[in-house]
CSV table of N, CA and C in Angstrom, one decimal:
chain,number,residue,atom,x,y,z
A,1,UNK,N,6.4,0.0,-9.0
A,1,UNK,CA,5.8,-0.3,-7.7
A,1,UNK,C,4.3,-0.5,-8.0
A,2,UNK,N,3.7,-1.4,-7.3
A,2,UNK,CA,2.3,-1.5,-7.4
A,2,UNK,C,1.7,-1.4,-6.0
A,3,UNK,N,0.6,-0.7,-5.9
A,3,UNK,CA,-0.1,-0.6,-4.6
A,3,UNK,C,-1.6,-0.8,-4.8
A,4,UNK,N,-2.1,-1.5,-3.8
A,4,UNK,CA,-3.6,-1.7,-3.7
A,4,UNK,C,-3.9,-0.9,-2.4
A,5,UNK,N,-4.7,0.2,-2.6
A,5,UNK,CA,-5.0,1.1,-1.5
A,5,UNK,C,-6.5,0.9,-1.1
A,6,UNK,N,-6.7,0.5,0.1
A,6,UNK,CA,-8.1,0.2,0.6
A,6,UNK,C,-8.4,1.2,1.7
A,7,UNK,N,-9.5,1.9,1.5
A,7,UNK,CA,-10.0,2.8,2.5
A,7,UNK,C,-10.7,2.0,3.6
A,8,UNK,N,-10.2,2.1,4.8
A,8,UNK,CA,-10.7,1.2,5.9
A,8,UNK,C,-11.2,2.0,7.1
A,9,UNK,N,-12.1,1.4,7.9
A,9,UNK,CA,-12.4,1.9,9.2
A,9,UNK,C,-11.5,1.4,10.2
A,10,UNK,N,-10.9,0.2,10.0
A,10,UNK,CA,-9.8,-0.3,10.8
A,10,UNK,C,-9.1,-1.4,10.1
A,11,UNK,N,-7.8,-1.6,10.5
A,11,UNK,CA,-7.1,-2.7,9.9
A,11,UNK,C,-6.0,-3.1,10.8
A,12,UNK,N,-5.5,-4.3,10.7
A,12,UNK,CA,-4.4,-4.8,11.5
A,12,UNK,C,-3.6,-5.9,10.8
A,13,UNK,N,-2.4,-6.1,11.2
A,13,UNK,CA,-1.6,-7.2,10.7
A,13,UNK,C,-1.0,-8.0,11.9
A,14,UNK,N,-1.2,-9.3,11.9
A,14,UNK,CA,-0.8,-10.2,13.0
A,14,UNK,C,0.3,-11.2,12.4
A,15,UNK,N,1.3,-11.3,13.2
A,15,UNK,CA,2.4,-12.3,12.9
A,15,UNK,C,2.6,-13.2,14.1
A,16,UNK,N,2.6,-14.5,13.8
A,16,UNK,CA,2.7,-15.5,14.9
A,16,UNK,C,1.8,-15.3,16.1
A,17,UNK,N,0.6,-14.9,15.8
A,17,UNK,CA,-0.4,-14.7,16.8
A,17,UNK,C,-0.3,-13.4,17.6
A,18,UNK,N,0.6,-12.5,17.2
A,18,UNK,CA,0.8,-11.2,17.9
A,18,UNK,C,0.5,-10.1,16.9
A,19,UNK,N,-0.4,-9.1,17.3
A,19,UNK,CA,-0.7,-8.0,16.5
A,19,UNK,C,0.6,-7.1,16.4
A,20,UNK,N,1.1,-7.0,15.2
A,20,UNK,CA,2.3,-6.1,14.9
A,20,UNK,C,1.9,-4.7,14.8
A,21,UNK,N,0.8,-4.4,14.0
A,21,UNK,CA,0.3,-3.0,13.8
A,21,UNK,C,-1.2,-3.0,13.7
A,22,UNK,N,-1.8,-1.9,14.1
A,22,UNK,CA,-3.2,-1.8,14.0
A,22,UNK,C,-3.5,-0.3,13.8
A,23,UNK,N,-4.5,0.0,12.9
A,23,UNK,CA,-4.9,1.4,12.7
A,23,UNK,C,-6.4,1.5,12.7
A,24,UNK,N,-6.9,2.7,12.9
A,24,UNK,CA,-8.3,3.0,12.7
A,24,UNK,C,-8.5,3.6,11.3
A,25,UNK,N,-9.4,4.6,11.2
A,25,UNK,CA,-9.7,5.1,9.8
A,25,UNK,C,-8.5,5.5,9.1
A,26,UNK,N,-8.4,5.1,7.8
A,26,UNK,CA,-7.3,5.5,6.9
A,26,UNK,C,-7.2,4.5,5.8
A,27,UNK,N,-5.9,4.2,5.5
A,27,UNK,CA,-5.6,3.3,4.3
A,27,UNK,C,-4.8,2.1,4.8
A,28,UNK,N,-5.3,0.9,4.3
A,28,UNK,CA,-4.4,-0.3,4.3
A,28,UNK,C,-3.8,-0.3,2.9
A,29,UNK,N,-2.5,-0.4,2.8
A,29,UNK,CA,-1.8,-0.3,1.5
A,29,UNK,C,-1.0,-1.6,1.4
A,30,UNK,N,-1.4,-2.4,0.3
A,30,UNK,CA,-0.6,-3.6,0.0
A,30,UNK,C,0.4,-3.1,-1.1
A,31,UNK,N,1.7,-3.3,-0.8
A,31,UNK,CA,2.8,-2.7,-1.7
A,31,UNK,C,3.7,-3.8,-2.3
A,32,UNK,N,3.7,-3.8,-3.6
A,32,UNK,CA,4.6,-4.7,-4.3
A,32,UNK,C,5.7,-3.9,-5.0
A,33,UNK,N,6.9,-4.5,-5.0
A,33,UNK,CA,8.1,-3.9,-5.6
A,33,UNK,C,8.7,-4.8,-6.6
A,34,UNK,N,9.1,-4.2,-7.7
A,34,UNK,CA,9.9,-5.0,-8.7
A,34,UNK,C,11.3,-4.5,-8.8
A,35,UNK,N,12.2,-5.2,-9.5
A,35,UNK,CA,13.6,-4.8,-9.6
A,35,UNK,C,13.8,-3.6,-10.4
A,36,UNK,N,12.9,-3.2,-11.2
A,36,UNK,CA,13.0,-1.9,-12.0
A,36,UNK,C,12.6,-0.7,-11.2
A,37,UNK,N,12.0,-0.8,-10.0
A,37,UNK,CA,11.6,0.3,-9.3
A,37,UNK,C,12.8,1.1,-8.7
A,38,UNK,N,12.5,2.4,-8.6
A,38,UNK,CA,13.6,3.3,-8.1
A,38,UNK,C,13.0,4.3,-7.0
A,39,UNK,N,13.9,5.1,-6.5
A,39,UNK,CA,13.4,6.1,-5.5
A,39,UNK,C,12.4,7.1,-6.2
A,40,UNK,N,12.5,7.3,-7.5
A,40,UNK,CA,11.5,8.1,-8.1
A,40,UNK,C,10.1,7.5,-8.0
A,41,UNK,N,10.0,6.2,-8.1
A,41,UNK,CA,8.7,5.5,-8.0
A,41,UNK,C,8.2,5.7,-6.5
A,42,UNK,N,9.1,5.6,-5.6
A,42,UNK,CA,8.7,5.7,-4.2
A,42,UNK,C,8.1,7.1,-4.0
A,43,UNK,N,8.8,8.1,-4.4
A,43,UNK,CA,8.4,9.5,-4.3
A,43,UNK,C,7.1,9.8,-5.0
A,44,UNK,N,6.9,9.3,-6.2
A,44,UNK,CA,5.7,9.6,-6.9
A,44,UNK,C,4.5,8.9,-6.2
A,45,UNK,N,4.7,7.7,-5.8
A,45,UNK,CA,3.6,6.9,-5.1
A,45,UNK,C,3.2,7.5,-3.8
A,46,UNK,N,4.2,7.9,-3.0
A,46,UNK,CA,3.8,8.4,-1.7
A,46,UNK,C,3.0,9.7,-1.8
A,47,UNK,N,3.5,10.6,-2.7
A,47,UNK,CA,2.8,11.8,-3.0
A,47,UNK,C,1.3,11.6,-3.5
A,48,UNK,N,1.2,10.6,-4.4
A,48,UNK,CA,-0.1,10.3,-5.0
A,48,UNK,C,-1.1,9.8,-3.9
A,49,UNK,N,-0.6,8.9,-3.1
A,49,UNK,CA,-1.4,8.3,-2.0
A,49,UNK,C,-1.8,9.3,-1.0
A,50,UNK,N,-0.9,10.1,-0.5
A,50,UNK,CA,-1.1,11.1,0.5
A,50,UNK,C,-2.2,12.1,0.1
A,51,UNK,N,-2.2,12.4,-1.2
A,51,UNK,CA,-3.1,13.4,-1.8
A,51,UNK,C,-4.4,12.8,-2.3
A,52,UNK,N,-4.5,11.5,-2.3
A,52,UNK,CA,-5.7,10.8,-2.9
A,52,UNK,C,-7.0,11.2,-2.1
A,53,UNK,N,-7.9,11.8,-2.8
A,53,UNK,CA,-9.1,12.3,-2.2
A,53,UNK,C,-10.3,11.3,-2.3
A,54,UNK,N,-10.3,10.4,-1.4
A,54,UNK,CA,-11.4,9.3,-1.4
A,54,UNK,C,-12.1,9.2,-0.1
A,55,UNK,N,-12.0,10.2,0.8
A,55,UNK,CA,-12.7,10.3,2.1
A,55,UNK,C,-13.8,11.3,1.9
A,56,UNK,N,-15.0,11.0,2.5
A,56,UNK,CA,-16.1,11.9,2.3
A,56,UNK,C,-16.0,13.3,3.0
A,57,UNK,N,-16.5,14.3,2.4
A,57,UNK,CA,-16.6,15.6,3.0
A,57,UNK,C,-18.0,15.7,3.7
A,58,UNK,N,-18.3,16.9,4.1
A,58,UNK,CA,-19.6,17.1,4.8
A,58,UNK,C,-20.8,16.8,3.9
A,59,UNK,N,-20.6,16.8,2.6
A,59,UNK,CA,-21.7,16.6,1.6
A,59,UNK,C,-21.7,15.1,1.1
A,60,UNK,N,-20.9,14.3,1.8
A,60,UNK,CA,-20.8,12.8,1.4
A,60,UNK,C,-20.2,12.7,0.0
A,61,UNK,N,-19.3,13.6,-0.3
A,61,UNK,CA,-18.6,13.5,-1.6
A,61,UNK,C,-17.2,13.1,-1.3
A,62,UNK,N,-16.6,12.2,-2.0
A,62,UNK,CA,-15.2,11.8,-1.8
A,62,UNK,C,-14.3,13.0,-2.3
A,63,UNK,N,-14.0,13.8,-1.3
A,63,UNK,CA,-13.3,15.0,-1.6
A,63,UNK,C,-12.1,15.3,-0.6
A,64,UNK,N,-11.9,14.4,0.3
A,64,UNK,CA,-10.9,14.7,1.4
A,64,UNK,C,-9.8,13.6,1.3
A,65,UNK,N,-8.6,14.0,1.6
A,65,UNK,CA,-7.4,13.1,1.6
A,65,UNK,C,-7.2,12.5,3.0
A,66,UNK,N,-6.3,11.6,3.1
A,66,UNK,CA,-6.0,11.0,4.4
A,66,UNK,C,-5.4,12.1,5.3
A,67,UNK,N,-4.7,13.0,4.7
A,67,UNK,CA,-4.2,14.1,5.5
A,67,UNK,C,-5.3,15.0,6.1
A,68,UNK,N,-6.3,15.3,5.2
A,68,UNK,CA,-7.4,16.1,5.6
A,68,UNK,C,-8.2,15.5,6.8
A,69,UNK,N,-8.3,14.2,6.8
A,69,UNK,CA,-9.1,13.5,7.9
A,69,UNK,C,-8.3,13.1,9.1
A,70,UNK,N,-6.9,13.4,9.0
A,70,UNK,CA,-6.0,12.9,10.0
A,70,UNK,C,-6.0,11.4,10.2
A,71,UNK,N,-6.1,10.7,9.0
A,71,UNK,CA,-6.2,9.3,9.1
A,71,UNK,C,-4.9,8.6,9.3
A,72,UNK,N,-4.9,7.3,9.4
A,72,UNK,CA,-3.8,6.5,9.6
A,72,UNK,C,-3.5,5.6,8.4
A,73,UNK,N,-2.3,5.0,8.4
A,73,UNK,CA,-1.9,4.1,7.3
A,73,UNK,C,-1.2,2.9,7.8
A,74,UNK,N,-1.5,1.8,7.2
A,74,UNK,CA,-0.8,0.5,7.4
A,74,UNK,C,-0.3,0.0,6.1
A,75,UNK,N,1.0,-0.3,6.0
A,75,UNK,CA,1.6,-0.7,4.7
A,75,UNK,C,2.1,-2.1,4.9
A,76,UNK,N,1.7,-3.0,4.0
A,76,UNK,CA,2.0,-4.4,4.1
A,76,UNK,C,2.7,-4.8,2.8
A,77,UNK,N,3.9,-5.4,2.9
A,77,UNK,CA,4.6,-5.8,1.6
A,77,UNK,C,3.8,-7.0,1.0
A,78,UNK,N,3.8,-7.0,-0.3
A,78,UNK,CA,2.9,-7.9,-1.0
A,78,UNK,C,3.5,-8.3,-2.4
A,79,UNK,N,4.5,-9.2,-2.4
A,79,UNK,CA,5.2,-9.5,-3.6
A,79,UNK,C,4.2,-10.2,-4.6
A,80,UNK,N,3.1,-10.7,-4.1
A,80,UNK,CA,2.1,-11.4,-5.0
A,80,UNK,C,1.4,-10.5,-6.0
A,81,UNK,N,1.6,-9.2,-5.8
A,81,UNK,CA,1.0,-8.2,-6.7
A,81,UNK,C,1.7,-8.3,-8.1
A,82,UNK,N,2.9,-8.9,-8.1
A,82,UNK,CA,3.6,-9.1,-9.3
A,82,UNK,C,3.5,-10.6,-9.8
A,83,UNK,N,2.4,-11.2,-9.5
A,83,UNK,CA,2.2,-12.6,-10.0
A,83,UNK,C,2.1,-12.6,-11.5
A,84,UNK,N,2.7,-13.6,-12.1
A,84,UNK,CA,2.5,-13.9,-13.5
A,84,UNK,C,1.7,-15.1,-13.6
A,85,UNK,N,0.6,-15.0,-14.4
A,85,UNK,CA,-0.5,-16.0,-14.4
A,85,UNK,C,-0.8,-16.4,-15.8
A,86,UNK,N,0.1,-16.1,-16.8
A,86,UNK,CA,-0.2,-16.3,-18.2
A,86,UNK,C,-0.1,-17.8,-18.6
A,87,UNK,N,0.8,-18.6,-18.0
A,87,UNK,CA,1.0,-20.0,-18.3
A,87,UNK,C,0.5,-20.8,-17.1
A,88,UNK,N,-0.4,-21.7,-17.4
A,88,UNK,CA,-0.9,-22.6,-16.4
A,88,UNK,C,-1.7,-22.0,-15.3
A,89,UNK,N,-1.8,-22.7,-14.2
A,89,UNK,CA,-2.7,-22.2,-13.1
A,89,UNK,C,-1.9,-21.9,-11.8
A,90,UNK,N,-0.6,-22.1,-11.8
A,90,UNK,CA,0.2,-21.8,-10.7
A,90,UNK,C,1.0,-20.5,-11.0
A,91,UNK,N,0.7,-19.4,-10.3
A,91,UNK,CA,1.4,-18.2,-10.6
A,91,UNK,C,2.9,-18.3,-10.3
A,92,UNK,N,3.7,-17.5,-11.1
A,92,UNK,CA,5.1,-17.4,-10.8
A,92,UNK,C,5.4,-16.0,-10.3
A,93,UNK,N,6.5,-15.8,-9.6
A,93,UNK,CA,6.8,-14.6,-9.0
A,93,UNK,C,8.1,-13.9,-9.6
A,94,UNK,N,8.5,-14.3,-10.8
A,94,UNK,CA,9.7,-13.9,-11.3
A,94,UNK,C,9.8,-12.4,-11.5
A,95,UNK,N,8.7,-11.7,-11.5
A,95,UNK,CA,8.7,-10.2,-11.7
A,95,UNK,C,8.8,-9.5,-10.4
A,96,UNK,N,8.6,-10.2,-9.3
A,96,UNK,CA,8.7,-9.5,-8.0
A,96,UNK,C,10.2,-9.2,-7.7
A,97,UNK,N,10.4,-8.1,-7.0
A,97,UNK,CA,11.8,-7.7,-6.7
A,97,UNK,C,12.5,-8.6,-5.7
A,98,UNK,N,13.8,-8.6,-5.8
A,98,UNK,CA,14.6,-9.4,-4.9
A,98,UNK,C,14.5,-8.7,-3.5
A,99,UNK,N,14.8,-9.5,-2.4
A,99,UNK,CA,14.8,-8.9,-1.1
A,99,UNK,C,15.7,-7.7,-1.0
A,100,UNK,N,16.9,-7.9,-1.6
A,100,UNK,CA,18.0,-6.9,-1.5
A,100,UNK,C,17.5,-5.6,-2.1
A,101,UNK,N,16.7,-5.6,-3.1
A,101,UNK,CA,16.3,-4.4,-3.8
A,101,UNK,C,15.0,-3.9,-3.2
A,102,UNK,N,14.1,-4.8,-2.8
A,102,UNK,CA,12.7,-4.4,-2.3
A,102,UNK,C,12.7,-3.9,-0.9
A,103,UNK,N,13.4,-4.5,0.0
A,103,UNK,CA,13.3,-4.0,1.4
A,103,UNK,C,13.7,-2.6,1.6
A,104,UNK,N,14.8,-2.1,1.0
A,104,UNK,CA,15.1,-0.6,1.2
A,104,UNK,C,14.0,0.3,0.6
A,105,UNK,N,13.4,-0.1,-0.6
A,105,UNK,CA,12.4,0.7,-1.2
A,105,UNK,C,11.1,0.7,-0.3
A,106,UNK,N,10.8,-0.5,0.2
A,106,UNK,CA,9.6,-0.6,1.1
A,106,UNK,C,9.8,0.2,2.3
A,107,UNK,N,10.9,0.1,2.9
A,107,UNK,CA,11.2,0.9,4.2
A,107,UNK,C,11.2,2.4,3.9
A,108,UNK,N,11.7,2.8,2.8
A,108,UNK,CA,11.7,4.2,2.4
A,108,UNK,C,10.3,4.7,2.1
A,109,UNK,N,9.5,3.9,1.4
A,109,UNK,CA,8.1,4.2,1.2
A,109,UNK,C,7.4,4.5,2.5
A,110,UNK,N,7.6,3.6,3.5
A,110,UNK,CA,6.9,3.8,4.7
A,110,UNK,C,7.4,5.1,5.4
A,111,UNK,N,8.6,5.4,5.4
A,111,UNK,CA,9.2,6.6,6.0
A,111,UNK,C,8.6,7.8,5.3
A,112,UNK,N,8.6,7.8,4.0
A,112,UNK,CA,8.1,9.0,3.2
A,112,UNK,C,6.6,9.2,3.4
A,113,UNK,N,5.9,8.1,3.5
A,113,UNK,CA,4.4,8.2,3.7
A,113,UNK,C,4.1,8.7,5.1
A,114,UNK,N,4.9,8.3,6.0
A,114,UNK,CA,4.7,8.8,7.4
A,114,UNK,C,5.0,10.3,7.5
A,115,UNK,N,6.0,10.8,6.8
A,115,UNK,CA,6.3,12.2,6.7
A,115,UNK,C,5.2,12.9,6.0
A,116,UNK,N,4.7,12.4,4.9
A,116,UNK,CA,3.6,13.0,4.1
A,116,UNK,C,2.3,13.2,4.9
A,117,UNK,N,2.0,12.2,5.7
A,117,UNK,CA,0.7,12.3,6.4
A,117,UNK,C,0.8,12.8,7.9
A,118,UNK,N,2.1,12.9,8.3
A,118,UNK,CA,2.3,13.6,9.6
A,118,UNK,C,2.1,12.7,10.8
A,119,UNK,N,2.2,11.3,10.6
A,119,UNK,CA,2.1,10.4,11.7
A,119,UNK,C,2.7,9.1,11.4
A,120,UNK,N,3.1,8.3,12.4
A,120,UNK,CA,3.7,7.0,12.1
A,120,UNK,C,2.8,6.1,11.2
A,121,UNK,N,3.5,5.3,10.4
A,121,UNK,CA,2.8,4.4,9.6
A,121,UNK,C,3.0,3.0,10.1
A,122,UNK,N,1.9,2.2,10.3
A,122,UNK,CA,2.0,0.8,10.7
A,122,UNK,C,2.6,0.0,9.6
A,123,UNK,N,3.3,-1.1,10.0
A,123,UNK,CA,3.8,-2.0,9.0
A,123,UNK,C,3.6,-3.4,9.3
A,124,UNK,N,3.8,-4.3,8.3
A,124,UNK,CA,3.9,-5.7,8.6
A,124,UNK,C,5.4,-6.0,8.7
A,125,UNK,N,5.8,-7.2,8.3
A,125,UNK,CA,7.2,-7.6,8.4
A,125,UNK,C,7.5,-8.2,7.1
A,126,UNK,N,8.5,-7.7,6.4
A,126,UNK,CA,8.8,-8.1,5.0
A,126,UNK,C,9.2,-9.6,5.1
A,127,UNK,N,8.5,-10.4,4.2
A,127,UNK,CA,8.7,-11.8,4.1
A,127,UNK,C,8.1,-12.7,5.1
A,128,UNK,N,7.4,-12.1,6.1
A,128,UNK,CA,6.7,-12.9,7.1
A,128,UNK,C,5.4,-13.5,6.6
A,129,UNK,N,4.9,-14.5,7.3
A,129,UNK,CA,3.6,-15.0,7.1
A,129,UNK,C,2.6,-14.1,7.9
A,130,UNK,N,1.9,-13.3,7.3
A,130,UNK,CA,1.1,-12.3,8.0
A,130,UNK,C,-0.4,-12.6,7.8
A,131,UNK,N,-1.2,-12.3,8.8
A,131,UNK,CA,-2.6,-12.3,8.8
A,131,UNK,C,-3.1,-10.9,8.8
A,132,UNK,N,-3.7,-10.5,7.7
A,132,UNK,CA,-4.2,-9.1,7.6
A,132,UNK,C,-5.7,-9.0,7.7
A,133,UNK,N,-6.1,-8.2,8.6
A,133,UNK,CA,-7.6,-8.0,8.9
A,133,UNK,C,-8.0,-6.6,8.6
A,134,UNK,N,-9.1,-6.4,8.0
A,134,UNK,CA,-9.5,-5.1,7.7
A,134,UNK,C,-11.1,-5.0,7.5
A,135,UNK,N,-11.6,-3.8,7.7
A,135,UNK,CA,-12.9,-3.5,7.3
A,135,UNK,C,-12.9,-2.4,6.3
A,136,UNK,N,-13.1,-2.8,5.0
A,136,UNK,CA,-13.0,-1.9,3.9
A,136,UNK,C,-14.2,-1.0,4.0
A,137,UNK,N,-14.0,0.3,3.9
A,137,UNK,CA,-15.0,1.3,4.0
A,137,UNK,C,-15.5,1.8,2.6
A,138,UNK,N,-16.7,1.4,2.3
A,138,UNK,CA,-17.2,1.8,1.0
A,138,UNK,C,-18.0,0.7,0.3
A,139,UNK,N,-17.3,-0.2,-0.3
A,139,UNK,CA,-15.8,-0.4,-0.3
A,139,UNK,C,-15.2,0.5,-1.3
A,140,UNK,N,-14.0,1.0,-0.9
A,140,UNK,CA,-13.2,1.8,-1.8
A,140,UNK,C,-11.8,1.1,-1.9
A,141,UNK,N,-11.4,0.7,-3.1
A,141,UNK,CA,-10.2,0.1,-3.4
A,141,UNK,C,-9.6,0.7,-4.7
A,142,UNK,N,-8.4,1.2,-4.6
A,142,UNK,CA,-7.7,1.8,-5.7
A,142,UNK,C,-6.4,1.1,-6.0
A,143,UNK,N,-6.2,0.7,-7.3
A,143,UNK,CA,-4.9,0.1,-7.6
A,143,UNK,C,-4.1,1.1,-8.4
A,144,UNK,N,-2.8,1.2,-8.0
A,144,UNK,CA,-1.9,2.1,-8.6
A,144,UNK,C,-0.6,1.4,-9.0
A,145,UNK,N,-0.1,1.7,-10.2
A,145,UNK,CA,1.2,1.2,-10.7
A,145,UNK,C,2.0,2.3,-11.2
A,146,UNK,N,3.2,2.4,-10.7
A,146,UNK,CA,4.1,3.6,-11.0
A,146,UNK,C,4.5,3.5,-12.5
A,147,UNK,N,4.3,2.3,-13.1
A,147,UNK,CA,4.6,2.2,-14.6
A,147,UNK,C,3.5,2.7,-15.4
A,148,UNK,N,2.4,3.1,-14.8
A,148,UNK,CA,1.2,3.7,-15.5
A,148,UNK,C,0.9,5.1,-14.9
A,149,UNK,N,1.8,6.0,-14.9
A,149,UNK,CA,1.6,7.3,-14.3
A,149,UNK,C,0.7,8.2,-15.1
A,150,UNK,N,0.6,7.9,-16.4
A,150,UNK,CA,-0.2,8.8,-17.2
A,150,UNK,C,-1.5,8.3,-17.6
């Protein structure tokens, strides 16, 4: 699994002109799944993100987690995180997971993250044409890949 975690002051996802989800301070997470991903990847990634200390404390040091600040999360499926760009200029997506494999892991990730942070997680819609709006705070953007845990 690959995730791009952006610390935001607010974010939203719109589908067909309708806002599907919107959050205030917290994380916008773009999540990519490949066919090799397992529940172990989901569990590792949710724990890592929930504990990620990138929010400022009283001394303006990034020392607080999303749990500490009672922040919100918005998770958007993003198969393009598995783009292959080695040959030519048009990326291919052969490394992205199939719908059959990816949707259950995406949904489980959202449920586990919601449980970890103690509040509902906003979502996009798997496979939809989404418009994502955000105000990156910092900017702080962290990339994680469960295949690079060490």
